[in-house]
Amino acid sequence: MTPDTPNHTAAPEHALIQAPENALIQAPEHALADHAALFALLDRWVDRGWLRSLDRAFAAFLHREASRENHANGVSEASPLLLLAAALASHQLGRGHVCLDLAQTLATPDLALSLPPEGDSLDDPPPLPSRVMAALELDAWRAALNQPELVADGPGSTPLVLAGTAARPRLYLRRYWQHEQDIHSRIFARLGSGDNDEAPDAARLRPILDALFPERGDAPPAIDWQKAACALAGRSRFAVITGGPGTGKTTTVVRLLALLQALAMGNNEDEESEADGAPPLRIRLAAPTGKAAARLNESIAGQVARLDLDGLADDPKRLREVIPKDVSTLHRLLGSRPDTRRFRHDRHNPLPLDVLVVDEASMVDVGMMAAMLEALPPRARLVLLGDKDQLASVEAGSVLGDLCARAEGGHYTPATAEWLGEATGQPLPAETRDADGQPLDQAIAMLRVSHRFTADSGIGRLAAAINLEAEPAAKRKAIGDALSAGFADLSHQKLSADDERGLARLAVTGCPERFARHQPGTRAAIAPPVGYRHFLSVMAERRPADDADQQAFDDWARAVLAAHGDFQLLCALRRGPWGVEGLNERVRQALEREKLIDSQDGRQRWYPGRPVLVTKNDYGLGLMNGDIGITLDMPRPDNKSGNDRRLLRVAFPAGDGTDRIKWVLPSRLQSVETVFAMTVHKSQGSEFTHAALVLPDAPNPILTRELVYTGITRARHWLTLAETGRGQLMDAAQRRVMRVSGLGS
């Protein structure tokens, strides 16, 4: 039975939802025993925005199909308890969870719905889940799910799957249960045994790793985790390299690619290899979004060009040529097909590659991860890169976080520790060893030293304080100390709801005067913090004459795009005065008052200087979700009359590893939005010279430790943390994203 099953004998929809409204209000628990009362309750939740229409429709579909089938077989229809669980399980997908944890839902029922952060202020609110389920016990709820036509405990064709344990049952929509099963089975098939009998000889890796990671100084350093990560990833068909910003994930993977190619081509000059002259590996690089792909592309290309391969290969030039530099989006790599969830590449048409490296893996949802693993050839190697502490994917699941749940402790077995010591020449720290380490632990390496944020970096100190595992008082003190220590790269501001001047100063100038000890010449190698005036001034001052050639306009666009990346306003929410919608309008007004843009008081949607964010992949234009372009005025090619009218074009980086500019007519851009302000979710995969993170003035479930950490670490050199109202930083730092899934079980 599937939701696509045609309904030939369904009862009229209104017959399912009529119930005495007063009775429901006075005794909301009736919804657990009466179908009409249940659907009346679901309707009220949908009307208030607590539940999606899709979730209610899914429950109604199950009720219709079960009623028809059970009537024919002479058995009872689906229990209201089952239908409630189905609606809530569906709803969890929209909130990022893969399934419904029944025990957790009974412990905190109101968290199962998308309730407003401080309750609903409107009159006559519906009964809360906590009232409806006040007397419901787990055993009774689990027993109500015992309906084989709708719920199975494993493989089959039922729309729902009940998994987990008797104490912690989890209810899935079948597709997502299958995604988890596929991910688990395919990863562990690649891992083999915990001690990995397929691991290459450590003695063969040692000279290559020593050449790629030469020791600095006379004394051997503490363990080089980048070197260890390369070794671990070189011994398994599945590997994860995780670490915070600046810990060298890209540096590590470039050296890993050199290592793998050297091994495959038999280029190790210290060993006579039977594989001498063998073809290089087919390696592909990918990222979840176009922006992340473009950033990795630029970083990889630069590092490959600087990589010292002398002493590593008989032919260093050839080795450098076979280290890939082009990065694709995952959708493009797998071959998106219109109007379907399926991809062109799957188990019947696997990807033609030997190694796949995926950057920003924290953004990969459970469905995409399952599709990617399905499309990999059995013998191919998969390497995931990402920061386990960043926000999880927008869609359901937190795959990287689940896989890296034990990364901090290492948990390497004695066999792995011995092999790593031989391969790297460096012993593992005792605290990372574990005789009971699991096979997955042996394939995960965590980079622990930040080369971007040193001890005198406020950005690094604040990010570490946000992630600190400590009692609330100790954590608040660590955050307060970071904010008040006077770090040169960190500014902490307070903004009030009516402080338009303060917001305008931040957006227009970046408030460089608010950075402690920032004087001319301070941090001389780094440009000072700026606001949006900077890129708009570059746009105005460097515009070529109308009779200039196309190359001049391409150079101008590159300069404007680079200047735009020097500052970005980030926020947590989409709506409200401190969300994307409110901030975009307020910043536009501030820039207009400064005569930096001219949108005719907002009447013109398109105007020179409007930055736009692509919100949906457009393969026809070659634009990906997350790409940022700037609207610029170009001379009309047919302007023979000599008037001043110009033609607007939006300039985007080509995103193919080159410095080409892609010019697009605004009328061809269907899925874009102004991006003076950007949500932290949309900023993943990006970095900005100066990032200003604006937190809202009221509690919100979206405000979590992961969101704040991700926003903070988008700043490359300067960070402004702006709190509004009473500030929500301390509360957010205590609230974690707890996505329900079975991968971490």
XYZ file of C-alpha atoms in Angstrom:
745
model
C 0.000 0.000 0.000
C 1.436 3.414 -0.929
C 0.078 6.966 -0.879
C -0.223 6.737 -4.661
C -2.816 3.948 -4.413
C -6.006 5.135 -6.180
C -8.965 5.549 -3.861
C -12.051 4.064 -5.473
C -14.231 3.565 -2.391
C -13.026 6.221 0.038
C -15.536 7.847 2.296
C -16.198 11.540 1.752
C -13.501 13.642 3.396
C -15.994 15.560 5.539
C -17.173 12.305 7.082
C -13.764 11.885 8.656
C -13.440 15.232 10.380
C -16.766 16.158 11.902
C -16.735 16.125 15.682
C -18.383 18.135 18.444
C -15.974 21.063 18.850
C -16.925 21.741 22.453
C -16.430 18.086 23.348
C -12.943 18.177 21.875
C -11.999 21.262 23.850
C -13.390 19.921 27.101
C -11.918 16.429 26.709
C -9.026 16.532 24.200
C -8.106 12.949 25.062
C -11.177 11.883 23.042
C -8.976 12.389 19.976
C -7.069 9.253 20.990
C -10.188 7.086 20.811
C -12.433 8.680 18.193
C -11.523 9.214 14.534
C -13.741 12.237 14.039
C -12.319 13.906 17.145
C -8.778 13.117 16.007
C -9.221 14.688 12.571
C -10.957 17.703 14.064
C -7.902 18.145 16.292
C -5.481 17.709 13.395
C -7.445 20.304 11.407
C -7.126 22.811 14.216
C -3.396 22.170 14.461
C -3.074 22.669 10.697
C -5.083 25.905 10.820
C -2.789 27.271 13.506
C 0.357 26.240 11.605
C 1.420 23.705 14.214
C 1.088 20.816 11.748
C 1.476 20.673 7.969
C -1.453 19.954 5.694
C 0.693 17.177 4.237
C 0.886 15.459 7.626
C -2.863 15.559 8.133
C -3.411 14.282 4.584
C -1.074 11.348 5.225
C -3.095 10.305 8.287
C -6.337 10.653 6.285
C -4.885 8.515 3.494
C -3.974 5.744 5.933
C -7.423 5.903 7.484
C -9.189 5.638 4.117
C -7.015 2.819 2.818
C -7.138 0.851 6.062
C -10.908 1.319 6.339
C -11.455 0.027 2.822
C -9.096 -2.933 3.205
C -10.230 -3.870 6.685
C -13.901 -3.625 5.772
C -13.315 -6.172 3.023
C -11.454 -8.466 5.439
C -13.844 -7.986 8.351
C -11.269 -6.538 10.773
C -11.176 -3.301 12.726
C -10.004 -0.026 11.183
C -6.807 1.841 12.057
C -6.651 3.107 15.618
C -6.683 6.890 16.169
C -3.477 6.349 18.148
C -1.853 4.880 15.044
C -3.074 7.747 12.845
C -1.820 10.331 15.347
C 1.594 8.653 15.353
C 1.608 8.624 11.541
C 0.789 12.351 11.345
C 3.505 13.173 13.869
C 6.054 10.910 12.137
C 5.361 12.710 8.866
C 5.676 16.056 10.617
C 9.110 15.177 12.007
C 10.538 15.005 8.488
C 9.787 18.684 7.975
C 11.627 19.431 11.217
C 14.766 17.521 10.218
C 14.067 14.291 12.115
C 14.115 10.968 10.295
C 11.521 9.310 12.529
C 9.258 9.719 15.559
C 10.698 8.599 18.888
C 7.562 7.550 20.765
C 9.131 7.595 24.249
C 10.685 11.009 23.706
C 7.382 12.327 22.370
C 5.541 11.190 25.497
C 8.233 12.781 27.670
C 7.987 16.163 25.868
C 4.782 16.032 23.776
C 4.685 19.701 22.746
C 8.064 19.399 21.004
C 6.450 17.076 18.447
C 4.730 20.034 16.750
C 6.006 23.264 15.226
C 4.742 25.416 18.061
C 5.620 29.121 18.291
C 8.622 29.659 20.581
C 6.616 31.205 23.416
C 3.213 29.667 22.758
C 0.462 30.925 20.457
C -0.719 34.439 21.232
C -3.916 34.110 19.200
C -7.271 33.556 20.864
C -8.842 30.133 21.317
C -5.736 27.939 20.830
C -6.241 24.218 20.116
C -5.394 21.665 22.797
C -1.649 21.119 23.072
C -0.218 17.628 22.572
C 0.676 17.611 26.262
C -3.052 17.801 27.106
C -4.095 15.300 24.470
C -1.504 12.693 25.501
C -1.381 13.410 29.227
C -2.649 9.928 30.180
C -1.168 7.985 27.261
C 1.348 5.284 28.159
C 4.081 3.959 25.900
C 2.901 0.346 25.977
C -0.597 1.361 24.876
C 0.727 3.519 22.057
C 3.097 0.818 20.850
C 0.305 -1.775 20.994
C -1.934 0.439 18.849
C 0.708 0.284 16.114
C 0.268 -3.479 15.826
C -1.581 -3.400 12.518
C 0.277 -5.444 9.880
C -1.538 -3.781 6.970
C 0.027 -0.421 7.879
C 3.030 -1.081 10.129
C 5.843 -3.619 9.838
C 8.997 -4.130 11.861
C 11.262 -4.443 8.851
C 11.201 -5.155 5.110
C 7.864 -5.160 3.360
C 5.470 -2.804 1.622
C 3.699 -1.162 4.547
C 3.830 2.677 4.602
C 5.145 2.676 8.190
C 7.959 0.816 9.952
C 8.330 0.415 13.723
C 11.968 -0.065 14.737
C 14.143 0.453 17.800
C 13.638 -1.269 21.139
C 10.631 -1.861 23.370
C 11.811 0.990 25.589
C 12.649 3.373 22.712
C 10.453 2.506 19.717
C 10.886 4.642 16.591
C 8.214 5.042 13.913
C 9.390 5.702 10.344
C 7.858 6.408 7.000
C 9.133 3.443 5.031
C 11.244 5.436 2.596
C 13.316 6.931 5.399
C 13.669 3.636 7.241
C 15.010 2.188 4.007
C 17.419 5.121 3.598
C 18.882 4.401 7.033
C 19.143 0.683 6.343
C 20.900 1.320 3.033
C 23.347 3.804 4.549
C 24.190 1.488 7.431
C 24.638 -1.638 5.323
C 26.648 0.035 2.553
C 29.007 1.834 4.913
C 29.697 -1.266 6.979
C 30.200 -3.339 3.836
C 33.018 -0.940 2.958
C 34.499 -1.023 6.450
C 34.929 -4.794 6.636
C 36.378 -5.889 9.949
C 37.480 -3.420 12.570
C 41.146 -4.255 11.998
C 40.746 -4.045 8.197
C 42.591 -6.914 6.592
C 42.569 -4.982 3.292
C 44.730 -2.185 4.700
C 47.849 -1.433 2.604
C 51.235 -2.271 4.048
C 52.161 0.481 6.519
C 55.783 0.292 5.402
C 54.731 1.247 1.883
C 52.764 4.268 3.081
C 55.469 5.558 5.437
C 57.855 7.159 2.879
C 54.982 8.722 0.938
C 53.434 10.186 4.087
C 56.825 11.440 5.271
C 57.316 13.212 1.939
C 53.855 14.782 2.083
C 54.189 15.787 5.752
C 57.853 16.676 6.384
C 58.766 17.160 10.031
C 59.399 20.724 11.149
C 62.263 21.378 13.548
C 64.668 19.001 15.232
C 62.313 17.397 17.756
C 59.531 15.169 16.475
C 56.213 16.956 16.999
C 53.155 15.635 18.737
C 51.000 13.533 16.468
C 50.159 15.264 13.211
C 46.437 14.552 12.878
C 46.460 15.520 9.213
C 49.045 12.846 8.557
C 47.118 10.331 10.650
C 43.908 11.199 8.772
C 45.601 10.548 5.432
C 46.839 7.184 6.679
C 43.429 6.150 8.009
C 41.665 7.229 4.822
C 44.248 5.316 2.786
C 43.458 2.009 4.481
C 39.669 1.871 4.084
C 37.041 2.122 1.361
C 35.127 4.474 3.646
C 36.609 7.313 5.679
C 35.512 10.497 7.434
C 37.786 13.469 8.085
C 36.167 15.953 10.445
C 37.406 19.106 12.088
C 36.572 22.719 12.772
C 37.390 25.691 10.534
C 41.059 26.120 9.812
C 42.060 22.625 10.937
C 43.209 21.761 7.421
C 40.536 19.479 5.993
C 41.233 20.630 2.435
C 45.005 20.505 2.941
C 44.638 16.961 4.214
C 42.484 15.774 1.344
C 44.848 17.209 -1.296
C 47.680 15.197 0.247
C 45.400 12.179 0.502
C 44.700 12.384 -3.235
C 48.431 12.570 -3.924
C 48.965 9.544 -1.666
C 46.263 7.490 -3.392
C 47.490 8.347 -6.867
C 51.096 7.579 -5.922
C 50.036 4.189 -4.588
C 47.880 3.417 -7.619
C 50.485 4.427 -10.180
C 53.360 2.747 -8.365
C 55.281 6.002 -8.206
C 56.914 5.480 -4.841
C 60.584 5.712 -5.718
C 61.578 3.752 -2.611
C 59.829 0.622 -3.826
C 59.860 -1.504 -6.933
C 56.190 -1.845 -7.753
C 54.513 -4.247 -10.096
C 51.992 -1.515 -10.739
C 54.597 0.746 -12.366
C 52.944 2.524 -15.267
C 49.466 1.651 -14.040
C 46.712 4.119 -14.904
C 45.767 6.746 -12.308
C 42.654 6.462 -10.202
C 39.443 8.051 -11.433
C 38.784 10.556 -8.665
C 35.772 12.883 -8.418
C 35.248 15.763 -6.002
C 31.773 16.920 -4.995
C 29.909 19.182 -2.566
C 26.217 19.582 -1.684
C 25.786 23.139 -3.047
C 27.180 25.202 -5.891
C 28.735 27.671 -3.462
C 30.486 24.927 -1.507
C 31.663 23.336 -4.759
C 33.087 26.636 -6.048
C 34.895 27.282 -2.770
C 36.435 23.787 -2.693
C 37.341 24.140 -6.366
C 39.297 27.325 -5.688
C 40.988 25.916 -2.597
C 41.932 22.587 -4.204
C 43.359 24.239 -7.331
C 45.592 26.531 -5.284
C 46.862 23.791 -3.003
C 47.587 21.349 -5.809
C 49.639 24.013 -7.561
C 51.715 24.590 -4.395
C 52.058 20.939 -3.394
C 55.670 19.794 -3.159
C 55.850 16.434 -4.922
C 59.638 16.199 -5.238
C 60.863 12.919 -3.845
C 57.354 11.520 -3.906
C 57.069 10.455 -7.529
C 59.303 9.479 -10.410
C 57.380 11.993 -12.508
C 56.074 14.777 -10.207
C 54.543 16.643 -13.127
C 52.420 13.660 -14.143
C 51.377 13.043 -10.551
C 50.272 16.661 -10.179
C 48.224 16.417 -13.375
C 46.205 13.447 -12.137
C 45.186 15.095 -8.860
C 41.706 16.423 -9.734
C 40.782 20.075 -9.254
C 37.247 20.251 -10.659
C 34.417 20.030 -8.135
C 30.812 19.192 -8.970
C 27.601 19.432 -6.986
C 26.230 16.109 -5.810
C 23.056 16.609 -7.835
C 25.064 17.133 -11.004
C 27.408 14.240 -10.229
C 24.554 11.785 -9.680
C 22.527 13.119 -12.602
C 19.326 14.790 -11.426
C 16.203 13.794 -13.308
C 13.236 16.188 -13.516
C 10.101 15.348 -11.539
C 11.573 12.345 -9.743
C 13.574 11.546 -6.623
C 15.706 9.107 -8.597
C 19.056 9.915 -10.182
C 20.584 8.790 -13.434
C 23.344 6.990 -11.537
C 22.225 4.220 -9.176
C 23.155 0.600 -8.443
C 22.241 -0.375 -12.016
C 24.258 2.504 -13.511
C 27.061 3.179 -11.025
C 29.326 6.199 -11.158
C 32.445 5.679 -13.289
C 34.995 6.408 -10.567
C 37.417 4.849 -8.113
C 37.376 7.531 -5.408
C 34.698 10.045 -4.402
C 35.495 12.902 -2.022
C 32.527 14.873 -0.633
C 33.151 18.190 1.111
C 30.742 19.915 3.543
C 29.243 16.512 4.325
C 27.303 17.917 7.285
C 24.920 19.392 4.691
C 24.135 16.004 3.108
C 20.716 14.705 4.156
C 19.775 11.081 4.665
C 18.123 10.705 1.244
C 21.096 12.142 -0.653
C 23.556 10.049 1.342
C 21.607 6.890 0.523
C 21.479 7.794 -3.183
C 25.195 8.557 -3.247
C 26.156 5.275 -1.595
C 23.860 3.366 -3.937
C 25.566 4.891 -6.983
C 29.105 4.041 -5.851
C 30.777 0.992 -7.399
C 31.425 -1.690 -4.753
C 35.199 -1.269 -4.845
C 35.185 2.544 -4.922
C 36.490 4.581 -1.994
C 34.328 7.256 -0.309
C 35.851 10.060 1.774
C 33.580 12.495 3.642
C 34.893 15.880 4.788
C 33.035 18.140 7.171
C 32.670 19.787 10.532
C 30.619 17.556 12.827
C 29.667 20.539 14.991
C 28.069 22.551 12.189
C 24.375 22.697 11.419
C 22.949 19.515 9.984
C 21.269 19.354 6.585
C 18.123 21.358 5.920
C 16.363 18.137 4.921
C 15.871 15.183 7.251
C 18.828 13.603 8.992
C 22.190 14.504 10.509
C 24.302 11.812 8.909
C 27.751 13.268 9.547
C 26.909 14.099 13.162
C 25.595 10.576 13.734
C 28.687 8.991 12.175
C 31.049 11.221 14.174
C 29.308 10.868 17.542
C 32.455 9.215 18.995
C 35.088 11.099 16.970
C 36.312 13.218 19.889
C 37.498 10.153 21.800
C 39.135 8.381 18.851
C 38.417 4.841 20.104
C 41.199 3.268 18.013
C 41.879 -0.423 18.633
C 45.386 -1.691 19.477
C 45.671 -3.046 15.919
C 44.780 0.334 14.404
C 47.115 2.159 16.797
C 50.001 -0.159 15.906
C 49.331 0.184 12.170
C 49.087 3.991 12.427
C 52.331 4.161 14.384
C 54.140 2.214 11.655
C 52.574 4.248 8.842
C 53.142 7.698 10.351
C 56.079 7.220 12.698
C 54.028 8.881 15.416
C 52.366 7.087 18.334
C 48.695 7.711 19.000
C 47.871 9.519 22.258
C 46.823 7.051 24.942
C 43.449 8.769 25.446
C 42.432 7.940 21.856
C 42.961 4.179 22.249
C 40.148 1.787 23.068
C 40.360 -1.995 23.051
C 36.607 -2.072 22.400
C 36.689 0.378 19.492
C 34.076 -0.242 16.797
C 34.803 -0.712 13.058
C 33.395 2.749 12.269
C 35.762 4.369 14.789
C 38.760 3.048 12.834
C 37.682 4.991 9.728
C 37.158 8.410 11.341
C 39.857 11.003 11.924
C 39.292 14.270 13.754
C 41.620 17.201 13.044
C 42.211 18.986 16.336
C 44.530 21.934 15.683
C 43.181 25.143 14.096
C 45.698 26.936 11.888
C 43.322 29.841 11.240
C 42.192 30.671 14.754
C 45.215 30.890 17.013
C 45.293 31.487 20.761
C 44.864 35.243 20.245
C 41.752 34.824 18.071
C 38.459 35.862 19.606
C 36.583 34.027 16.848
C 38.309 30.777 17.736
C 37.893 31.323 21.474
C 34.183 32.111 21.156
C 33.557 29.131 18.854
C 35.291 26.848 21.350
C 33.237 28.299 24.216
C 29.992 27.744 22.313
C 30.926 24.068 21.788
C 32.205 23.560 25.327
C 30.742 20.522 27.061
C 30.341 21.921 30.555
C 27.823 22.903 33.199
C 25.712 25.938 32.241
C 27.510 28.267 34.664
C 30.944 27.266 33.388
C 29.826 27.594 29.788
C 28.332 31.039 30.377
C 31.591 32.143 31.975
C 33.658 30.853 29.026
C 31.423 32.701 26.550
C 31.456 35.882 28.647
C 35.246 35.749 28.947
C 35.643 35.400 25.181
C 33.350 38.370 24.522
C 34.943 40.660 27.108
C 38.630 39.847 26.614
C 39.152 42.547 24.000
C 40.212 40.277 21.127
C 41.180 42.265 18.043
C 39.032 40.204 15.651
C 35.797 40.165 17.679
C 33.169 42.862 18.256
C 30.129 42.396 20.501
C 27.244 44.802 19.992
C 23.779 45.336 21.427
C 20.978 46.492 19.126
C 17.479 47.494 20.213
C 14.326 46.964 18.185
C 14.095 50.644 17.242
C 17.808 51.232 16.754
C 17.743 51.762 13.002
C 20.858 53.928 13.187
C 22.851 51.201 14.898
C 21.787 48.574 12.371
C 22.467 50.984 9.515
C 26.001 51.729 10.765
C 26.739 48.013 11.032
C 25.372 47.201 7.557
C 26.875 50.215 5.797
C 30.307 50.551 7.422
C 30.864 47.320 9.381
C 31.622 49.473 12.466
C 35.420 49.020 12.390
C 35.697 51.378 15.362
C 33.925 48.794 17.526
C 36.791 46.314 17.243
C 39.087 46.481 20.250
C 42.535 47.914 19.570
C 41.723 48.270 15.880
C 43.967 51.072 14.745
C 45.532 51.815 11.358
C 48.264 49.256 10.888
C 46.791 46.713 13.319
C 46.744 43.253 11.727
C 48.396 44.928 8.765
C 48.278 41.845 6.571
C 44.479 41.762 6.801
C 42.096 44.305 5.307
C 40.089 46.147 7.991
C 36.480 45.156 8.698
C 34.027 46.695 6.229
C 30.293 46.839 5.531
C 28.275 46.963 2.309
C 29.555 50.445 1.435
C 32.770 48.710 0.440
C 31.444 46.576 -2.421
C 29.057 49.306 -3.609
C 31.952 51.770 -3.731
C 33.991 49.294 -5.764
C 30.992 48.921 -8.082
C 30.691 52.675 -8.583
C 34.351 53.605 -8.744
C 35.698 50.820 -10.945
C 32.951 50.683 -13.550
C 34.508 50.779 -17.036
C 33.460 53.286 -19.645
C 30.540 52.191 -21.804
C 32.846 51.710 -24.787
C 35.192 49.347 -22.904
C 35.564 45.768 -24.076
C 33.959 42.717 -22.445
C 37.167 41.802 -20.635
C 37.047 45.106 -18.756
C 33.484 44.436 -17.629
C 34.417 40.889 -16.573
C 37.308 42.276 -14.508
C 34.936 44.805 -12.926
C 32.428 42.082 -12.016
C 35.191 39.970 -10.458
C 36.295 42.915 -8.331
C 32.730 43.648 -7.189
C 32.048 39.993 -6.338
C 35.295 39.733 -4.394
C 34.487 42.939 -2.497
C 30.997 41.663 -1.705
C 32.560 38.623 -0.029
C 34.321 40.936 2.421
C 31.120 41.391 4.462
C 27.904 39.461 5.075
C 25.038 39.982 7.482
C 23.855 36.639 8.917
C 20.707 35.887 10.895
C 18.853 32.910 12.331
C 15.288 33.390 11.083
C 13.469 34.119 7.858
C 10.627 36.239 9.241
C 10.370 39.062 11.710
C 12.350 42.311 12.108
C 15.548 40.374 12.841
C 14.990 37.734 10.149
C 15.977 37.750 6.493
C 12.803 39.468 5.318
C 12.957 42.294 7.859
C 16.708 42.837 7.682
C 16.852 42.845 3.879
C 14.298 45.654 3.743
C 15.886 47.661 6.566
C 19.356 47.373 5.038
C 18.020 48.359 1.611
C 16.515 51.482 3.146
C 19.771 52.308 4.941
C 21.815 51.944 1.759
C 19.310 54.036 -0.140
C 19.515 56.800 2.465
C 23.280 56.794 1.952
C 22.683 57.046 -1.832
C 24.693 53.867 -2.387
C 21.829 52.215 -4.276
C 18.725 53.492 -6.041
C 15.736 51.186 -5.914
C 13.297 54.109 -6.089
C 12.250 53.497 -2.492
C 11.736 49.808 -3.123
C 9.527 50.194 -6.193
C 12.193 48.687 -8.437
C 12.887 45.013 -7.838
C 16.051 45.085 -9.916
C 18.663 47.826 -9.521
C 22.472 48.114 -9.715
C 24.054 46.742 -6.567
C 21.288 44.290 -5.677
C 22.957 41.074 -4.441
C 20.907 37.939 -5.044
C 21.069 34.378 -3.752
C 20.014 31.449 -5.941
C 17.541 29.329 -3.959
C 17.015 26.456 -6.402
C 19.309 24.633 -8.815
C 18.895 25.879 -12.390
C 20.757 23.509 -14.678
C 19.717 25.451 -17.764
C 21.585 28.520 -16.531
C 24.290 26.505 -14.800
C 23.428 28.080 -11.428
C 23.265 26.141 -8.184
C 21.421 26.663 -4.918
C 23.592 28.988 -2.824
C 25.261 30.874 -5.689
C 25.499 34.637 -5.141
C 25.417 37.194 -7.936
C 25.502 41.000 -8.099
C 23.223 43.085 -10.321
C 25.291 45.440 -12.509
C 24.435 47.939 -15.225
C 25.878 47.197 -18.631
C 25.861 49.314 -21.792
C 23.200 48.354 -24.301
C 24.882 46.699 -27.278
C 22.453 48.435 -29.624
C 22.571 51.857 -27.951
C 23.177 53.958 -31.019
C 21.142 56.908 -29.788
C 23.785 57.792 -27.195
C 21.338 58.041 -24.286
C 22.253 56.968 -20.774
C 19.921 54.001 -20.565
C 21.726 50.815 -19.611
C 20.828 47.147 -19.406
C 20.908 45.269 -16.095
C 22.749 41.968 -15.892
C 23.480 39.762 -12.891
C 27.117 38.687 -12.637
C 27.884 35.267 -11.140
C 31.205 33.441 -10.769
C 31.267 30.633 -13.316
C 31.755 28.098 -10.520
C 33.918 25.826 -12.674
C 37.302 26.554 -11.148
C 38.068 29.317 -13.616
C 37.720 33.052 -13.051
C 35.087 33.401 -15.771
C 32.002 35.536 -15.178
C 28.524 34.369 -16.076
C 26.178 37.229 -17.074
C 22.456 36.502 -16.723
C 19.416 38.608 -17.580
C 17.334 39.271 -14.429
C 14.205 38.088 -16.242
C 15.727 34.601 -16.529
C 16.247 34.261 -12.778
C 13.152 32.642 -11.344
C 14.403 31.413 -7.944
C 16.459 34.166 -6.326
C 16.127 36.453 -3.324
C 17.895 39.594 -2.144
C 20.787 38.717 0.100
C 21.814 41.767 2.103
C 20.923 39.377 4.934
C 21.330 35.603 4.741
C 20.287 32.843 7.103
C 23.064 30.889 8.736
C 21.666 27.761 7.071
C 22.191 29.319 3.634
C 25.700 30.463 4.553
C 27.018 26.939 5.047
C 29.868 26.259 2.672
C 30.762 29.965 2.539
C 33.267 32.197 4.295
C 33.371 35.974 4.571
C 36.216 38.271 5.569
C 33.849 39.988 8.009
C 30.655 38.243 9.138
C 28.051 39.963 11.329
C 25.788 37.497 13.127
C 22.545 39.136 14.315
C 20.592 37.152 16.915
C 16.829 37.774 17.385
C 15.279 39.295 20.488
C 13.014 36.401 21.465
C 13.544 32.689 22.195
C 13.175 30.374 19.231
C 13.795 26.623 18.822
C 15.891 27.409 15.738
C 18.451 29.166 17.931
C 20.808 26.334 18.821
C 24.427 25.780 19.645
C 25.059 24.429 16.148
C 23.508 27.475 14.473
C 25.520 29.962 16.539
C 28.740 27.986 16.024
C 28.149 27.777 12.284
C 27.443 31.525 12.071
C 30.542 32.415 14.085
C 32.822 30.253 11.974
C 31.664 31.829 8.682
C 33.961 34.729 9.651
C 37.443 34.389 8.204
C 39.102 37.395 9.880
C 36.487 39.595 11.602
C 33.303 38.751 13.510
C 30.597 41.061 14.809
C 28.151 39.382 17.174
C 25.056 41.565 17.462
C 22.483 40.725 20.132
C 19.065 42.317 20.135
C 16.718 42.860 23.031
C 17.879 40.928 26.067
C 20.015 38.699 23.868
C 19.674 35.010 23.179
C 23.300 33.917 22.914
C 23.593 32.179 26.264
C 20.302 30.323 25.867
C 21.157 29.243 22.323
C 24.539 27.905 23.437
C 22.760 25.521 25.825
C 20.275 24.236 23.223
C 21.481 21.459 20.927
C 20.042 20.136 17.699
C 18.845 16.671 18.712
C 17.756 15.039 15.489
C 15.998 11.730 15.918
C 17.374 8.918 13.787
C 18.574 5.356 14.057
C 22.057 5.801 12.578
C 23.551 6.805 15.908
C 21.852 3.981 17.801
